[in-house]
mmCIF file of C-alpha atoms in Angstrom:
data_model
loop_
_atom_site.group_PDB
_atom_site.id
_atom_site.type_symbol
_atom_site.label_atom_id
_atom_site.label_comp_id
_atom_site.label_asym_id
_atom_site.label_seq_id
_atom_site.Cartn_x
_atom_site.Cartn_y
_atom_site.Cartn_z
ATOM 1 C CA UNK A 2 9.372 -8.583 -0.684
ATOM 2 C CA UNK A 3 9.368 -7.769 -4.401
ATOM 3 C CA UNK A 4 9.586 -3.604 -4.060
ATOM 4 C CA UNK A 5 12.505 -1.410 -4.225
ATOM 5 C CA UNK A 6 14.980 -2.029 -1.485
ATOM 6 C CA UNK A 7 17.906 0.347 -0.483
ATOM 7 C CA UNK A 8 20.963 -0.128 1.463
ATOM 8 C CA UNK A 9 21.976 0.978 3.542
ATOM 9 C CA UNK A 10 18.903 2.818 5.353
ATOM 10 C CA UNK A 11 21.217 5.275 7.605
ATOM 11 C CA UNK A 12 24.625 6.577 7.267
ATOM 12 C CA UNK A 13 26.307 8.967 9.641
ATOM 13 C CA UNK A 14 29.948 10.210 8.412
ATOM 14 C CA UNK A 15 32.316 12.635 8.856
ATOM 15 C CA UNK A 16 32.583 15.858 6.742
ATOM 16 C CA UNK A 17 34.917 14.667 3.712
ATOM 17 C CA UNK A 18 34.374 11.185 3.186
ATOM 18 C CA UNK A 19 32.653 9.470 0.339
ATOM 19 C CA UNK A 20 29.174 7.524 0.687
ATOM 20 C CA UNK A 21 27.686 5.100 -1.465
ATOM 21 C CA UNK A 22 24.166 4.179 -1.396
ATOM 22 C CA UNK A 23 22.955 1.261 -3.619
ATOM 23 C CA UNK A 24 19.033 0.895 -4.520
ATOM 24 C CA UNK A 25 17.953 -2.093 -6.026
ATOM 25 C CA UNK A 26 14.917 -1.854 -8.115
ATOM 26 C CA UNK A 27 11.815 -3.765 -8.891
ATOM 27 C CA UNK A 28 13.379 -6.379 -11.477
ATOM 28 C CA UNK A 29 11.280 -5.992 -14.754
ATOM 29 C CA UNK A 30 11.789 -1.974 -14.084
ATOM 30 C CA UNK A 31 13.949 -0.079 -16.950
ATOM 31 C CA UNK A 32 13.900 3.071 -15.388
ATOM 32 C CA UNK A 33 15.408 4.091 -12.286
ATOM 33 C CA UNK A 34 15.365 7.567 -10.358
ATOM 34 C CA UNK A 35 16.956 9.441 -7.410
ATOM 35 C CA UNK A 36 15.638 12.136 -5.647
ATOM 36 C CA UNK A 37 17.067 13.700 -2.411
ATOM 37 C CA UNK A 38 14.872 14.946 0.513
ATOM 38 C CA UNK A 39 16.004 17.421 2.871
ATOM 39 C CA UNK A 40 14.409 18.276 6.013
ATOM 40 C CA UNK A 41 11.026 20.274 5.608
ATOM 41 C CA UNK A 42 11.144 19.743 1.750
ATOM 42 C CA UNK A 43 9.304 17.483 -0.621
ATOM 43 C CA UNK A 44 11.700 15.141 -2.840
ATOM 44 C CA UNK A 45 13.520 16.432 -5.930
ATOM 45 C CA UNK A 46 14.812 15.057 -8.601
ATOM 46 C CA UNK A 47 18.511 14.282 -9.227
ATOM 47 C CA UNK A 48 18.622 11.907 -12.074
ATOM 48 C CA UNK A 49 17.440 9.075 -13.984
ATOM 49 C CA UNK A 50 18.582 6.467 -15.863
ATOM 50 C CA UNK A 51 16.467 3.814 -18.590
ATOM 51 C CA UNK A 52 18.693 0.911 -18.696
ATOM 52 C CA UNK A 53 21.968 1.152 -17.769
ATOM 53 C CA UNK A 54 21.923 5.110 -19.729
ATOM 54 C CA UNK A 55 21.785 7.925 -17.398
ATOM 55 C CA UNK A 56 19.714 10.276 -19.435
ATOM 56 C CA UNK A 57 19.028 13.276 -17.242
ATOM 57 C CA UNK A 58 20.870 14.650 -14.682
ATOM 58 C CA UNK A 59 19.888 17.840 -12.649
ATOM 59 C CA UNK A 60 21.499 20.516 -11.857
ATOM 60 C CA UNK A 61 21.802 19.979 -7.756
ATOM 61 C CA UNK A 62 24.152 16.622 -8.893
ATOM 62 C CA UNK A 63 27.128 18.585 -8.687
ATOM 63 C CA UNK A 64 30.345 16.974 -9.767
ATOM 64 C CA UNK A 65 31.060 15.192 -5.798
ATOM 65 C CA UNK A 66 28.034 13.398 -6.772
ATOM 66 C CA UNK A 67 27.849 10.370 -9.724
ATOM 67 C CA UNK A 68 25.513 7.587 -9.881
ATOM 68 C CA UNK A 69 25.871 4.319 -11.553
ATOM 69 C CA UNK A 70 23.547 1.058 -13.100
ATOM 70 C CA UNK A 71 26.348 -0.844 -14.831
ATOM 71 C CA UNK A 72 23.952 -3.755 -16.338
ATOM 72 C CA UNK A 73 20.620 -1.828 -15.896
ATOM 73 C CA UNK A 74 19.963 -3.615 -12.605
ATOM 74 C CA UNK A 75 20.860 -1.685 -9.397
ATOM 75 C CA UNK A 76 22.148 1.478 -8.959
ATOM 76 C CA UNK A 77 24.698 3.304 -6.804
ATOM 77 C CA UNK A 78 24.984 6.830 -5.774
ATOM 78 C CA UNK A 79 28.399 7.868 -4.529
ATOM 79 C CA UNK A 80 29.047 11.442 -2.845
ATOM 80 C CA UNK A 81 32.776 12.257 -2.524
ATOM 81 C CA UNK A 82 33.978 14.479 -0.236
ATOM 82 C CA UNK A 83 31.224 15.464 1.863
ATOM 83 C CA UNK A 84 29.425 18.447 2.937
ATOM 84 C CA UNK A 85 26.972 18.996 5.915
ATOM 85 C CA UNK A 86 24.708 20.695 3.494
ATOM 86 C CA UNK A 87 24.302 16.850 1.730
ATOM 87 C CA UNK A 88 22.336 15.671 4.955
ATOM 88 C CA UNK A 89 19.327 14.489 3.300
ATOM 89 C CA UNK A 90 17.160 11.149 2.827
ATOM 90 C CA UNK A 91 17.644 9.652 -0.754
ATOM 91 C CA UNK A 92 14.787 8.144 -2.132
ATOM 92 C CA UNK A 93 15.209 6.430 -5.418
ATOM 93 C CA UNK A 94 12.495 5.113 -7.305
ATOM 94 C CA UNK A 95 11.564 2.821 -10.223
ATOM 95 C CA UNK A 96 9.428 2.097 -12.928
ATOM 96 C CA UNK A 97 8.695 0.436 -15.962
ATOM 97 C CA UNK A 98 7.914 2.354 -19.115
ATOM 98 C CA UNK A 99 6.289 -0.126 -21.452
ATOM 99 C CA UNK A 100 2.502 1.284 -20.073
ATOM 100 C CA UNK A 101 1.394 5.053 -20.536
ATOM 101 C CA UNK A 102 2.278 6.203 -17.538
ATOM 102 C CA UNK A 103 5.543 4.758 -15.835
ATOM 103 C CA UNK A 104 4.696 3.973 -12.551
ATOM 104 C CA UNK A 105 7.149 5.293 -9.837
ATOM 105 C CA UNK A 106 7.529 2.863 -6.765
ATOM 106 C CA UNK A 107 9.505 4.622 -4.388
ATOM 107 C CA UNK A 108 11.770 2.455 -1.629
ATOM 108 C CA UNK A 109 12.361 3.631 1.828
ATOM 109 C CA UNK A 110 15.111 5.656 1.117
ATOM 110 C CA UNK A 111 18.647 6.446 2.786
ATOM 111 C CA UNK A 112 19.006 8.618 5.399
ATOM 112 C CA UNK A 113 22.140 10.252 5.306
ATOM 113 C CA UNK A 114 23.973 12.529 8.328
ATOM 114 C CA UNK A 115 27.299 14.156 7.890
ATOM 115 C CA UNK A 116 29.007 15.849 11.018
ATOM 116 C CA UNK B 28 7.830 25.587 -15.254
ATOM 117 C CA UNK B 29 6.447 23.437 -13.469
ATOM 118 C CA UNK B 30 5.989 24.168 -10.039
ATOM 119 C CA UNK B 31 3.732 22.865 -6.953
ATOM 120 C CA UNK B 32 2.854 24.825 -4.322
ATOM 121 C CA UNK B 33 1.284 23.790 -0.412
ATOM 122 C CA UNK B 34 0.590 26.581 1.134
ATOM 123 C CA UNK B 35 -0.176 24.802 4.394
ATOM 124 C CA UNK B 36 2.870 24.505 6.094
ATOM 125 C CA UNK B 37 1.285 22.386 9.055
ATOM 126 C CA UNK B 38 -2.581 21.530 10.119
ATOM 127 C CA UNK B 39 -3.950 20.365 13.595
ATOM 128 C CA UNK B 40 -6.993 19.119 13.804
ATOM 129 C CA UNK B 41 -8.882 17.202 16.474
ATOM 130 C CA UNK B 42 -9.373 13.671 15.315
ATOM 131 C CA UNK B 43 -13.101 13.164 13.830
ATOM 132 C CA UNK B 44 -12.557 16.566 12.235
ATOM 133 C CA UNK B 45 -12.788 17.107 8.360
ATOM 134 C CA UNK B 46 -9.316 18.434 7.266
ATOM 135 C CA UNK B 47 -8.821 19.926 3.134
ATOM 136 C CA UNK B 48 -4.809 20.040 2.161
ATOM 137 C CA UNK B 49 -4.504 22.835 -0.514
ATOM 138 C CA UNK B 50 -2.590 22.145 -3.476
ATOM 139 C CA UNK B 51 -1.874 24.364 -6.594
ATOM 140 C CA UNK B 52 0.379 23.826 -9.535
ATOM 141 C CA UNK B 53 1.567 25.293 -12.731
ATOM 142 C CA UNK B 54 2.548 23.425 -15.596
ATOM 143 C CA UNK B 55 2.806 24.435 -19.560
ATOM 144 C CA UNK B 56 1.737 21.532 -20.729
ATOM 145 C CA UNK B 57 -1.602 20.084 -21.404
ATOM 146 C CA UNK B 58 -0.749 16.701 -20.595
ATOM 147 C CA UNK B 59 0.338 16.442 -17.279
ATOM 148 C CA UNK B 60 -0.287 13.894 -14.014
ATOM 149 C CA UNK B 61 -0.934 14.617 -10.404
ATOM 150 C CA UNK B 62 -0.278 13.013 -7.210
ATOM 151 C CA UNK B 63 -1.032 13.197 -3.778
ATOM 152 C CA UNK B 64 1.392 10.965 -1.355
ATOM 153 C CA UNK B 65 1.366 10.410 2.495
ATOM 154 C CA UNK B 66 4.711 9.790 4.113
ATOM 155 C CA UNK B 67 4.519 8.961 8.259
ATOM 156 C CA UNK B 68 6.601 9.359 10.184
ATOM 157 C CA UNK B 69 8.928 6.018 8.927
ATOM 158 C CA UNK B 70 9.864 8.248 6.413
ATOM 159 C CA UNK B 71 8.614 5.547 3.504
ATOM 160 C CA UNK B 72 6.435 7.718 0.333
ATOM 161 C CA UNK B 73 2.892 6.080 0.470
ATOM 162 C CA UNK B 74 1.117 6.405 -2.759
ATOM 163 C CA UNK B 75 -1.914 7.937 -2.876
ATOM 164 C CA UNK B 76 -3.397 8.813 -5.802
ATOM 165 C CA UNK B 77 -3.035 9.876 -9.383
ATOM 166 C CA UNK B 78 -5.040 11.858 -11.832
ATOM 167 C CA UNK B 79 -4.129 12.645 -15.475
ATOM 168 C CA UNK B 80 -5.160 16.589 -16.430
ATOM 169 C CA UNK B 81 -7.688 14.981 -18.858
ATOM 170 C CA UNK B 82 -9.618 13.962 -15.767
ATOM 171 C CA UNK B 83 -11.483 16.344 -13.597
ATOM 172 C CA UNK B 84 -13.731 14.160 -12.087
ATOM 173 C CA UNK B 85 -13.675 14.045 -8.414
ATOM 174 C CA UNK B 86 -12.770 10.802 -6.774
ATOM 175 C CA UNK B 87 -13.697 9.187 -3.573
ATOM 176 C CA UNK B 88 -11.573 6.337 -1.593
ATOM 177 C CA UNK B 89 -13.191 6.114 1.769
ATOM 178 C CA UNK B 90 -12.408 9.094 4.060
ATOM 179 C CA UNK B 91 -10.216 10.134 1.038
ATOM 180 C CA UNK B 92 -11.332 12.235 -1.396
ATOM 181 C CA UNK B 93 -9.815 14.794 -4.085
ATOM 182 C CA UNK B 94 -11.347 17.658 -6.082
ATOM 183 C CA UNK B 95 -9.481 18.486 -9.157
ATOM 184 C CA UNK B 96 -10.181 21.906 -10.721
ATOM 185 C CA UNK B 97 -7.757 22.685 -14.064
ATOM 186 C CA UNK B 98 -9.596 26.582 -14.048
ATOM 187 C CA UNK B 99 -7.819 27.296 -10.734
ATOM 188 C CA UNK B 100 -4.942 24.277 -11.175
ATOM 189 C CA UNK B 101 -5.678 23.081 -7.920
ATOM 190 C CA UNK B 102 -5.849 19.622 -6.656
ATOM 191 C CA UNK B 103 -7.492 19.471 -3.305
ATOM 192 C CA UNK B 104 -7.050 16.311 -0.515
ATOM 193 C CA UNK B 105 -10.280 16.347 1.562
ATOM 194 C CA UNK B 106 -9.694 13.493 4.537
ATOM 195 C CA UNK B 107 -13.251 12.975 5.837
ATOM 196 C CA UNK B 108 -13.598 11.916 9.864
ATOM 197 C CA UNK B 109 -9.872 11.972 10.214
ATOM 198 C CA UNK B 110 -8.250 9.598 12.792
ATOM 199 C CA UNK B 111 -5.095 9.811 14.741
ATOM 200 C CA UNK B 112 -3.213 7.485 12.018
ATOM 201 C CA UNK B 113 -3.639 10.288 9.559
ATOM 202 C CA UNK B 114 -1.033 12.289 11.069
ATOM 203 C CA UNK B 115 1.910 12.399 8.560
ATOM 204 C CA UNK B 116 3.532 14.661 5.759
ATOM 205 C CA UNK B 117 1.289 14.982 2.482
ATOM 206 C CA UNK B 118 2.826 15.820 -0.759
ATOM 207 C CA UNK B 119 0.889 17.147 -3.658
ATOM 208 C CA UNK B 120 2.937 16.166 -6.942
ATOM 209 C CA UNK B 121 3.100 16.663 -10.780
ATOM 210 C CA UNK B 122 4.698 14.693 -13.681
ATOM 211 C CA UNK B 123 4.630 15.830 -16.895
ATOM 212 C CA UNK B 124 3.691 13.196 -20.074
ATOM 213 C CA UNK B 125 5.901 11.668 -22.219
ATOM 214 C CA UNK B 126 9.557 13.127 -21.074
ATOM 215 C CA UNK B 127 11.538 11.631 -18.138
ATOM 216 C CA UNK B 128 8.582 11.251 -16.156
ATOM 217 C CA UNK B 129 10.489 13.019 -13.172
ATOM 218 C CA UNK B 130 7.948 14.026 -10.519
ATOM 219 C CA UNK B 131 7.936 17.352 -9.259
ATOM 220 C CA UNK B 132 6.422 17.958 -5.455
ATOM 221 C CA UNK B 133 5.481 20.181 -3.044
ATOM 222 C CA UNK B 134 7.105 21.260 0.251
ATOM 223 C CA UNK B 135 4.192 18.902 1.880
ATOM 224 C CA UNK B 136 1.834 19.816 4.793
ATOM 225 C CA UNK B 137 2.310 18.529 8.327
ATOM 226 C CA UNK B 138 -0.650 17.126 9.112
ATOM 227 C CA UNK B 139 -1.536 16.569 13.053
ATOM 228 C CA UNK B 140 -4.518 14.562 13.973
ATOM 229 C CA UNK B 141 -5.099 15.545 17.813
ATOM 230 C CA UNK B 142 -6.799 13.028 20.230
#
């Protein structure tokens, strides 16, 4: 299977700790995005990086959250310390920006639950 | 800004029926792409289609079809002799050209295809 994989698919943890999710892309992809789906919402943006550069960030990434593509490969997305309000899925995405538009291939995402 | 908006919360609909998902959007730019996506209940984004704002003509894919209008800014998902498999979340989406590509969507529309 060649499309965008994430690990792990579900997390449950306990109010405080820190998650990491990692999302490995489709390889020839440069860019990379994460979005965050709560229940009864549609996706929305987080961040995204071209390469290993993280060149947008929005402004629901608050400072528990950082994400991570050291060599421009996969990506991690670490929440410290946290909060029942960051049960979500994570979706990230990739694509490939050489054509007009930059196809985004979404993976199946990472259901997280914190009690 | 750009925003999408469903204004269907949720549709039932005996299978067979004809069922249209509403979507609206607002956007300053000329340039602009949007997207309609199914995602079942596996939780994985299904691509469904994309249409750059230079584009109005309507397209068909079997029982799928889509009626873009920029003089209202709506982009319409018609699902022709729907079938119990069509049950699912559908998100109406926008990009805008040339930036970061992020995708903006809509809160979705439950749609439930009745036996």
């Amino acid at each position: 299977d060649t499309g965008v994989s994430q690990d792990p698919r579900h997390k449950i943890t306990k109010r405080g700790q820190n998650v990491t999710f990692r999302c490995d892309p489709i390889s020839e992809h440069n860019r990379l995005y994460w979005y965050r789906q709560t229940l009864g919402q549609g996706p929305e943006f987080l961040t995204y990086f071209q390469n290993e550069a993280q060149l947008e960030k929005s402004r629901l990434l608050s400072d528990r959250f950082s994400a991570e593509r050291p060599k421009g490969s996969f990506s991690t997305l670490e929440i410290q310390r946290t909060e029942q309000g960051d049960s979500a899925m994570y979706l990230c995405a990739s694509s490939f920006d050489i054509r007009a538009w930059h196809e985004q291939y979404f993976g199946p995402g990472t259901r997280l639950t914190v009690t | 800004a750009q925003k999408v908006t469903q204004a269907q919360t949720e549709i039932s609909v005996v299978e067979k029926e004809d069922v249209t998902l509403d979507c609206v959007y607002e956007t300053r730019d000329t340039t602009y792409y949007l997207f309609w996506y199914k995602q079942p209940p596996s939780g994985e984004l299904v691509f469904l289609i994309r249409r750059n704002s230079f584009d109005e003509q309507n397209e068909i894919s079997g029982r799928y079809s889509w009626n873009f209008q920029k003089s209202t800014s709506s982009f319409n998902f018609t699902i022709t002799a729907s079938q119990v498999v069509d049950s699912a979340v559908y998100f109406c989406a926008l990009s805008e050209v040339g930036r970061d590509d992020k995708i903006i969507f809509g809160k979705g529309t439950r749609l439930h295809i009745l036996p």
